Amino acid sequence: MLPPQVNRLTVQEAADRYVELVRAKTVTGALSPATAEVYARDVATFVRLAGDDRVLDDLTGEDVDAVLLAFARKPDERRRSGANGAAVGDGTGSPVVADGGAVRDGRGPRDGGARGPAPRGGPGQSAASQARFRRSVSALFRHAASAGWVHLDPMAASSVRARERGGLRPERRALTREQAAGLIEAARSPAPPPEPGGSDGRRRRADQRTEARDALVVMLLAALGPRVSELVRANVEDFYTNDGMRYWRIFGKGGRTRDVPLPRDVAAALDAYLAVRAAGAGEKALLLSWRGRRLARGDVQAVIDRVRRRVEPGRSREVTPHGLRHTTATHLLADGTDMDAVRRVLGHSDLSTLGRYRDDLPGELEVAMGSHPLLRRRGGGQAGQAAHGGESGPGEG
């Protein structure tokens, strides 16, 4: 049955009430603050694209389709580039662009995309971003229907959907073993002092050097694959020692925590950074800029890019923090690590989710077929040896 009366709120009024409710859910733990902010950001985008003064109940399925198409065509402004193509932000507290194009400096508002350099050209939103935006809009209309703000949910008449998930952008894919090793080696190697007129245009004082912190960022991302939000949210007190093993207590999505042991090299990088970390008064954050402020999400990409510039060209490839998360999952699974252990390291509640983080490796299929378990000789030979001039048929002896 249709509701007898509908509260004819404008799109802006409905969005404000819905976002207030979403943020209230973080108090009870029903939603994490990061998830609530994603909903809020998507709803704000919906308001801009749909028109803030329109009545929510007047929107049809065609109107929603138009909004979804407009979002799909929007340039992906999460990373903006300067003249040299590097991400804006250097981890020192200068403005960076993150979270949908907002200029952030660790203190300013999320909204403000009109400031800063022009967005990088290229295609619109990825399929994953389109699907996320559609889910956010659907959640808004589900609540609107139950609250009596609309007669019918227009999402039922919407036909625009993101294409099926295809290949990832190159910088989001896993690094090969050689590329990952090059990045880690560059992080471990001390960087020479920047010369005047260098890539960053200035020479840093000794108290502005961040090599130990940058090395820890790369080591944590490459070895443990945390989400970038988990990394920047980490505090010094989240790291502890138990029976001689160092652990990181990671506060993940949905209020879930997981304790992940640190490999010996990562623990050494942590100790090296803590020995030189200059904390501000009462600052608990693990990763700090040289000014003593907690790093923002956008600063992490700048850290990776700075380390990557020291990798020899043949082993260097652009990569994002999420690409390093893919790298962790891909190489742990390729090395035969138990799938449940990998799931716990990455912080997933379901094994099926691992498929999204497992990328193909060059030559992987050839190696698997070259050592097929059903075609191995009992004496230790392999089918590949027999195929290249060895004795007759497999399985003899």
XYZ file of C-alpha atoms in Angstrom:
397
model
C 0.000 0.000 0.000
C 1.119 3.536 -0.675
C 1.672 5.738 2.357
C -1.323 8.024 2.933
C 0.876 11.109 3.088
C 4.436 11.875 2.084
C 6.711 14.412 3.708
C 7.792 16.366 0.625
C 11.346 17.150 1.560
C 13.785 18.666 -0.864
C 16.764 16.570 -1.902
C 19.006 18.700 0.326
C 16.721 18.387 3.367
C 16.414 14.623 2.949
C 20.157 14.259 2.518
C 20.886 16.306 5.644
C 18.532 14.196 7.759
C 19.868 10.938 6.335
C 23.523 11.870 6.837
C 22.786 12.920 10.410
C 21.281 9.467 11.014
C 24.231 7.714 9.348
C 26.751 9.570 11.486
C 24.729 8.798 14.616
C 25.194 5.105 13.877
C 28.927 5.481 14.485
C 28.181 6.206 18.147
C 26.573 2.784 18.605
C 29.204 1.022 16.510
C 26.718 0.069 13.781
C 28.933 1.876 11.255
C 32.598 2.798 11.313
C 33.376 6.528 11.012
C 35.157 5.898 7.698
C 32.116 4.113 6.229
C 29.797 6.857 7.464
C 31.947 9.463 5.742
C 31.830 7.507 2.482
C 28.019 7.522 2.648
C 28.020 11.228 3.488
C 30.358 12.060 0.606
C 28.324 10.061 -1.904
C 25.058 11.596 -0.718
C 26.563 15.085 -1.039
C 27.572 14.221 -4.607
C 24.041 12.960 -5.286
C 22.599 16.270 -4.045
C 24.842 18.266 -6.401
C 23.983 16.101 -9.400
C 20.244 15.780 -8.722
C 19.626 19.394 -7.690
C 19.363 20.407 -4.053
C 16.019 22.227 -4.368
C 14.112 19.431 -6.117
C 11.577 17.437 -4.126
C 12.927 13.964 -3.398
C 9.560 12.304 -4.100
C 9.483 13.851 -7.583
C 12.605 11.974 -8.712
C 11.893 9.110 -11.097
C 13.950 6.159 -12.232
C 15.007 8.195 -15.269
C 16.203 10.993 -12.989
C 18.259 8.532 -10.960
C 19.716 7.087 -14.174
C 20.761 10.584 -15.240
C 22.511 11.098 -11.900
C 24.293 7.736 -12.123
C 25.472 8.508 -15.653
C 26.661 11.970 -14.625
C 28.644 10.423 -11.773
C 30.150 7.799 -14.088
C 31.442 10.577 -16.386
C 32.970 12.596 -13.537
C 36.792 12.599 -13.642
C 38.364 10.580 -10.859
C 39.915 13.423 -8.863
C 41.162 11.424 -5.885
C 44.693 12.093 -7.118
C 45.715 15.294 -8.792
C 49.036 15.807 -10.460
C 51.465 18.659 -10.645
C 53.734 19.472 -13.523
C 55.848 16.359 -13.040
C 52.877 14.017 -12.684
C 53.491 13.309 -9.012
C 50.636 13.279 -6.564
C 50.136 16.571 -4.765
C 51.349 16.405 -1.180
C 54.730 15.430 0.225
C 53.944 14.151 3.691
C 55.082 17.355 5.321
C 51.721 18.903 6.008
C 51.302 20.705 2.697
C 47.883 20.449 1.009
C 47.056 17.121 -0.581
C 44.096 15.943 -2.582
C 42.242 12.855 -1.484
C 38.780 11.489 -0.837
C 37.012 12.428 -4.037
C 38.976 15.534 -4.934
C 38.815 17.454 -1.664
C 41.886 19.451 -0.775
C 43.119 18.321 2.603
C 45.990 19.340 4.825
C 45.150 17.195 7.809
C 43.118 20.059 9.306
C 40.966 21.593 6.560
C 37.522 20.536 5.318
C 36.965 17.621 3.005
C 35.059 19.718 0.522
C 36.939 22.301 -1.488
C 37.777 20.764 -4.810
C 37.867 24.174 -6.455
C 41.221 24.808 -4.822
C 44.517 23.276 -5.875
C 45.834 22.255 -9.288
C 43.644 21.073 -12.105
C 42.463 17.462 -12.040
C 44.351 14.882 -14.032
C 42.671 14.038 -17.316
C 41.475 10.577 -18.216
C 38.406 8.391 -17.996
C 35.622 8.819 -15.490
C 34.845 6.809 -12.394
C 35.895 3.184 -12.134
C 33.303 0.424 -12.069
C 33.985 -0.100 -8.368
C 33.360 3.596 -7.616
C 30.163 3.567 -9.672
C 28.895 0.485 -7.847
C 29.718 2.059 -4.477
C 27.912 5.287 -5.416
C 24.850 3.336 -6.529
C 24.808 1.445 -3.204
C 24.966 4.735 -1.305
C 22.079 6.215 -3.297
C 20.055 3.018 -2.872
C 20.564 3.162 0.887
C 19.327 6.768 0.902
C 16.141 5.855 -0.957
C 15.515 2.753 1.172
C 15.516 4.953 4.231
C 13.411 7.587 2.451
C 10.770 4.966 1.611
C 10.592 3.691 5.187
C 10.520 7.233 6.613
C 7.688 8.366 4.333
C 9.712 10.800 2.246
C 8.838 9.088 -1.049
C 5.859 7.103 -2.296
C 8.004 4.616 -4.195
C 11.711 3.868 -4.309
C 12.869 5.044 -7.786
C 15.871 2.695 -7.671
C 13.507 -0.128 -8.675
C 12.998 1.639 -12.021
C 16.675 2.512 -12.502
C 18.485 0.612 -15.237
C 21.997 2.132 -15.173
C 24.538 -0.187 -13.595
C 28.301 -0.241 -13.660
C 29.912 -2.733 -15.986
C 31.173 -5.952 -14.504
C 34.490 -5.584 -12.735
C 37.253 -5.903 -15.273
C 40.972 -5.355 -15.062
C 42.330 -2.982 -12.482
C 44.156 0.183 -13.418
C 47.870 -0.655 -13.702
C 48.817 1.259 -10.560
C 46.273 -0.726 -8.515
C 47.541 -4.128 -9.614
C 50.044 -6.200 -7.683
C 53.732 -5.600 -8.230
C 55.820 -8.493 -9.465
C 58.282 -9.992 -6.999
C 61.125 -8.095 -8.674
C 59.258 -4.775 -8.560
C 58.241 -5.255 -4.927
C 61.808 -6.164 -3.981
C 63.074 -3.012 -5.724
C 60.636 -0.818 -3.780
C 61.545 -2.428 -0.446
C 65.277 -2.143 -1.139
C 64.871 1.534 -2.005
C 62.956 2.087 1.249
C 65.734 0.438 3.254
C 68.515 2.398 1.568
C 69.230 5.833 3.030
C 68.309 8.600 0.630
C 70.916 11.250 -0.224
C 70.089 14.777 0.983
C 68.052 16.624 -1.672
C 70.143 19.214 -3.492
C 68.892 22.777 -3.996
C 66.867 22.946 -7.167
C 66.116 19.220 -7.014
C 62.804 17.498 -7.642
C 61.155 19.078 -4.613
C 62.755 22.466 -5.176
C 64.228 22.814 -1.670
C 66.743 21.301 0.699
C 65.377 19.840 3.903
C 67.042 20.401 7.245
C 68.137 17.400 9.281
C 65.028 17.660 11.448
C 62.835 17.524 8.342
C 64.189 14.230 7.032
C 61.541 11.493 6.862
C 63.439 8.504 5.420
C 62.873 6.242 8.454
C 59.158 6.978 8.412
C 58.901 6.464 4.655
C 60.690 3.127 4.958
C 58.232 1.982 7.622
C 55.235 3.053 5.509
C 56.451 1.037 2.510
C 57.400 -1.986 4.633
C 54.034 -2.106 6.399
C 52.082 -1.698 3.151
C 54.106 -4.253 1.202
C 54.395 -6.902 3.922
C 51.025 -6.651 5.685
C 48.744 -4.988 3.115
C 46.697 -2.802 5.486
C 44.050 -0.445 4.184
C 45.401 3.074 3.929
C 42.799 4.214 6.485
C 44.096 1.588 8.929
C 47.660 2.747 8.374
C 47.105 6.448 9.030
C 44.837 5.653 11.993
C 47.554 3.595 13.736
C 48.907 4.833 17.077
C 52.193 3.964 18.751
C 50.337 2.105 21.486
C 48.825 -0.272 18.889
C 52.213 -2.022 18.578
C 53.226 -4.425 21.317
C 55.508 -7.366 22.032
C 54.313 -10.806 23.106
C 56.724 -13.683 23.754
C 59.431 -11.976 21.746
C 57.214 -11.292 18.718
C 56.125 -7.777 17.712
C 52.431 -7.344 16.852
C 50.282 -4.622 15.347
C 46.733 -4.384 16.645
C 44.886 -3.092 13.587
C 41.520 -1.389 14.001
C 39.726 -2.273 10.782
C 36.375 -1.887 9.078
C 33.171 -2.483 10.976
C 34.856 -2.029 14.346
C 36.777 -5.302 13.925
C 40.320 -5.615 15.259
C 43.046 -8.049 14.317
C 46.491 -8.660 15.771
C 49.059 -9.235 13.030
C 52.641 -10.331 13.797
C 55.353 -8.215 12.198
C 58.043 -9.905 10.095
C 61.510 -9.343 11.546
C 62.501 -6.767 8.913
C 59.307 -4.780 9.470
C 59.843 -4.833 13.243
C 63.381 -3.508 12.669
C 62.006 -0.678 10.486
C 59.487 0.147 13.235
C 62.232 0.339 15.880
C 64.405 2.497 13.612
C 61.552 4.942 13.077
C 60.509 5.100 16.727
C 64.100 5.952 17.635
C 63.946 9.166 15.574
C 60.217 9.934 15.701
C 59.691 13.479 16.970
C 56.222 13.527 18.488
C 54.308 16.648 19.272
C 52.867 17.211 22.712
C 50.586 14.285 23.470
C 50.530 13.091 19.825
C 49.692 9.371 19.768
C 49.787 8.855 16.008
C 52.451 6.500 14.714
C 53.083 8.219 11.373
C 53.831 11.911 11.666
C 54.905 14.646 9.308
C 58.099 16.473 10.221
C 55.817 19.114 11.725
C 54.542 16.509 14.187
C 51.048 16.039 12.729
C 49.321 12.768 11.847
C 49.674 11.881 8.179
C 46.583 12.188 5.996
C 45.505 9.483 3.563
C 46.762 11.439 0.566
C 50.228 11.784 2.103
C 50.750 8.007 1.888
C 50.734 8.051 -1.915
C 53.315 10.830 -1.883
C 55.525 8.698 0.402
C 55.326 5.736 -2.010
C 56.101 7.948 -5.006
C 59.097 9.470 -3.233
C 60.561 6.029 -2.444
C 59.754 4.705 -5.922
C 61.828 7.456 -7.540
C 64.909 5.800 -6.017
C 64.179 2.393 -7.611
C 66.241 1.540 -10.677
C 64.130 2.086 -13.832
C 63.934 -1.569 -14.834
C 62.255 -2.492 -11.546
C 60.132 0.608 -10.973
C 56.395 0.812 -11.603
C 53.713 3.197 -10.392
C 51.658 1.718 -7.564
C 49.021 2.900 -5.091
C 48.583 1.855 -1.439
C 45.757 -0.404 -2.585
C 48.084 -1.877 -5.201
C 50.476 -2.826 -2.394
C 47.542 -4.493 -0.614
C 47.039 -6.555 -3.785
C 50.771 -7.273 -3.787
C 50.652 -8.685 -0.247
C 47.712 -10.979 -0.998
C 49.038 -12.110 -4.363
C 52.490 -13.138 -3.184
C 51.372 -14.714 0.092
C 48.872 -16.887 -1.776
C 51.306 -17.655 -4.610
C 53.839 -18.824 -2.001
C 51.340 -21.330 -0.603
C 50.355 -19.430 2.543
C 47.144 -20.752 4.067
C 44.174 -18.805 2.703
C 42.664 -18.295 6.144
C 45.932 -16.803 7.374
C 45.962 -14.380 4.424
C 42.329 -13.493 5.143
C 43.229 -12.652 8.743
C 46.235 -10.562 7.706
C 44.097 -8.493 5.307
C 41.195 -8.241 7.735
C 38.402 -9.884 5.760
C 35.524 -11.766 7.337
C 34.958 -14.011 4.318
C 37.441 -16.107 2.356
C 35.583 -15.376 -0.898
C 36.704 -11.747 -0.714
C 40.320 -12.788 -1.268
C 39.558 -13.290 -4.960
C 39.366 -9.511 -5.372
C 42.927 -9.106 -4.100
C 44.566 -12.007 -5.924
C 46.195 -10.865 -9.176
C 47.880 -12.903 -11.892
C 51.661 -13.147 -11.894
C 53.760 -13.432 -15.073
C 54.691 -17.051 -15.758
C 52.521 -18.371 -12.932
C 50.490 -20.759 -15.088
C 53.600 -22.023 -16.857
C 55.256 -22.866 -13.532
C 52.108 -24.602 -12.275
C 51.809 -26.746 -15.380
C 55.531 -27.465 -15.406
C 55.249 -29.104 -11.985
C 51.794 -30.664 -12.248
C 51.189 -32.862 -9.155
C 49.516 -35.630 -11.197
C 52.400 -35.882 -13.655
C 55.388 -35.896 -11.332
C 57.707 -38.897 -11.368
C 57.951 -40.762 -8.124
C 61.685 -40.366 -8.229
C 61.333 -36.591 -8.195
C 61.287 -35.900 -11.964
C 58.621 -33.693 -13.538
C 56.462 -33.947 -16.605
C 58.271 -31.012 -18.138
C 61.525 -32.945 -18.088
C 59.937 -35.945 -19.825
C 58.342 -33.696 -22.408
C 61.730 -32.307 -23.387
C 63.467 -35.521 -24.364
C 63.211 -37.482 -21.127
C 62.082 -41.044 -20.799
C 58.707 -42.211 -22.084
C 55.367 -41.580 -20.389
C 54.865 -40.052 -16.977
C 54.155 -42.017 -13.866
C 56.649 -44.813 -14.498
C 58.425 -46.630 -11.748
